[in-house]
Amino acid sequence: NAGVTQTPKFRVLKTGQSMTLLCAQDMNHEYMYWYRQDPGMGLRLIHYSVGEGTTAKGEVPDGYNVSRLKKQNFLLGLESAAPSQTSVYFCASSILAGGPHEQFFGPGTRLTVL
Amino acid sequence: EDQVTQSPEALRLQEGESSSLNCSYTVSGLRGLFWYRQDPGKGPEFLFTLYSAGEEKEKERLKATLTKKESFLHITAPKPEDSATYLCAVQDGSQYGNNRLAFGKGNQVVVIP
């Protein structure tokens, strides 16, 4: 049981380049989330999904797009990377809400945009 | 306006020196308060969920408590392996359908041997 996995672990982009971050979970969780973590800012929600085929905006969605074509995968895309998107990105998942449930996090992707 | 405020931001402890971390929150209709541990270069690891004022949970040297306005994470006789950043997160009543959490900025703890 791998839990939540993220690829790649590290990436360096030039301004204007595009890339996709992949999150996969093997816990059959309905809900998935993408966060970014910056020094002094804490974890901020970018986008989330409450089920296959659905996505919604979080706190800081600008410059990012997401897709959830399969229940186990949640993709985060940067169409035209900017230096302000240099950050550590975390994916998380949780079971279907029915009460407040903990989120399980992946190991993170460290992205640098030059 | 921050929903979750953690203090102190950073704390250095001698091994064996007990202390407490504070998480104050301003959400209405708290449904759950969560504590996570995060080691450098890793993702947050779940520790506890507290649901109502007066509730307490323990795990090894850690004990989490909850009041109507704040939560404390007590670290008793800490060891160097307790060095980490501790994150607090809350879920309010408006997030029932999506299980969203609002995180604080964390308490960075260093335990010196």
PDB file of N, CA, C and O in Angstrom, chain A residues 3 10 21 24 48 50 66 72 90-91:
ATOM      1  N   GLY A   3       0.036   4.404  -0.543  1.00  0.00           N
ATOM      2  CA  GLY A   3      -0.566   5.636  -0.043  1.00  0.00           C
ATOM      3  C   GLY A   3      -0.686   6.652  -1.168  1.00  0.00           C
ATOM      4  O   GLY A   3      -1.227   6.361  -2.230  1.00  0.00           O
ATOM      5  N   PHE A  10      11.428  16.436  -8.028  1.00  0.00           N
ATOM      6  CA  PHE A  10      12.067  17.735  -8.236  1.00  0.00           C
ATOM      7  C   PHE A  10      11.913  18.114  -9.707  1.00  0.00           C
ATOM      8  O   PHE A  10      11.888  17.253 -10.581  1.00  0.00           O
ATOM      9  N   LEU A  21       2.159  17.882 -12.975  1.00  0.00           N
ATOM     10  CA  LEU A  21       2.506  17.102 -11.794  1.00  0.00           C
ATOM     11  C   LEU A  21       1.439  16.031 -11.613  1.00  0.00           C
ATOM     12  O   LEU A  21       0.241  16.300 -11.714  1.00  0.00           O
ATOM     13  N   ALA A  24      -1.007  10.200  -7.422  1.00  0.00           N
ATOM     14  CA  ALA A  24      -1.729   8.936  -7.456  1.00  0.00           C
ATOM     15  C   ALA A  24      -1.944   8.432  -6.033  1.00  0.00           C
ATOM     16  O   ALA A  24      -1.062   8.554  -5.193  1.00  0.00           O
ATOM     17  N   TYR A  48      -9.138  21.303  -5.806  1.00  0.00           N
ATOM     18  CA  TYR A  48      -9.471  20.037  -5.194  1.00  0.00           C
ATOM     19  C   TYR A  48     -10.536  19.331  -6.035  1.00  0.00           C
ATOM     20  O   TYR A  48     -11.107  19.905  -6.970  1.00  0.00           O
ATOM     21  N   VAL A  50     -13.824  16.381  -5.584  1.00  0.00           N
ATOM     22  CA  VAL A  50     -14.646  15.550  -4.694  1.00  0.00           C
ATOM     23  C   VAL A  50     -15.065  14.249  -5.361  1.00  0.00           C
ATOM     24  O   VAL A  50     -15.886  13.518  -4.817  1.00  0.00           O
ATOM     25  N   VAL A  66      -6.310  21.654 -13.371  1.00  0.00           N
ATOM     26  CA  VAL A  66      -6.304  20.298 -12.826  1.00  0.00           C
ATOM     27  C   VAL A  66      -7.245  19.414 -13.625  1.00  0.00           C
ATOM     28  O   VAL A  66      -8.152  19.898 -14.298  1.00  0.00           O
ATOM     29  N   GLN A  72      -8.162   7.437  -9.055  1.00  0.00           N
ATOM     30  CA  GLN A  72      -6.921   7.340  -8.315  1.00  0.00           C
ATOM     31  C   GLN A  72      -5.890   8.407  -8.682  1.00  0.00           C
ATOM     32  O   GLN A  72      -4.871   8.513  -8.011  1.00  0.00           O
ATOM     33  N   PHE A  90       2.189  19.793  -2.689  1.00  0.00           N
ATOM     34  CA  PHE A  90       1.744  18.567  -2.025  1.00  0.00           C
ATOM     35  C   PHE A  90       0.366  18.177  -2.514  1.00  0.00           C
ATOM     36  O   PHE A  90      -0.515  19.019  -2.670  1.00  0.00           O
ATOM     37  N   CYS A  91       0.215  16.892  -2.722  1.00  0.00           N
ATOM     38  CA  CYS A  91      -1.077  16.308  -3.030  1.00  0.00           C
ATOM     39  C   CYS A  91      -1.576  15.599  -1.777  1.00  0.00           C
ATOM     40  O   CYS A  91      -0.772  15.089  -0.972  1.00  0.00           O
TER      41      CYS A  91
END
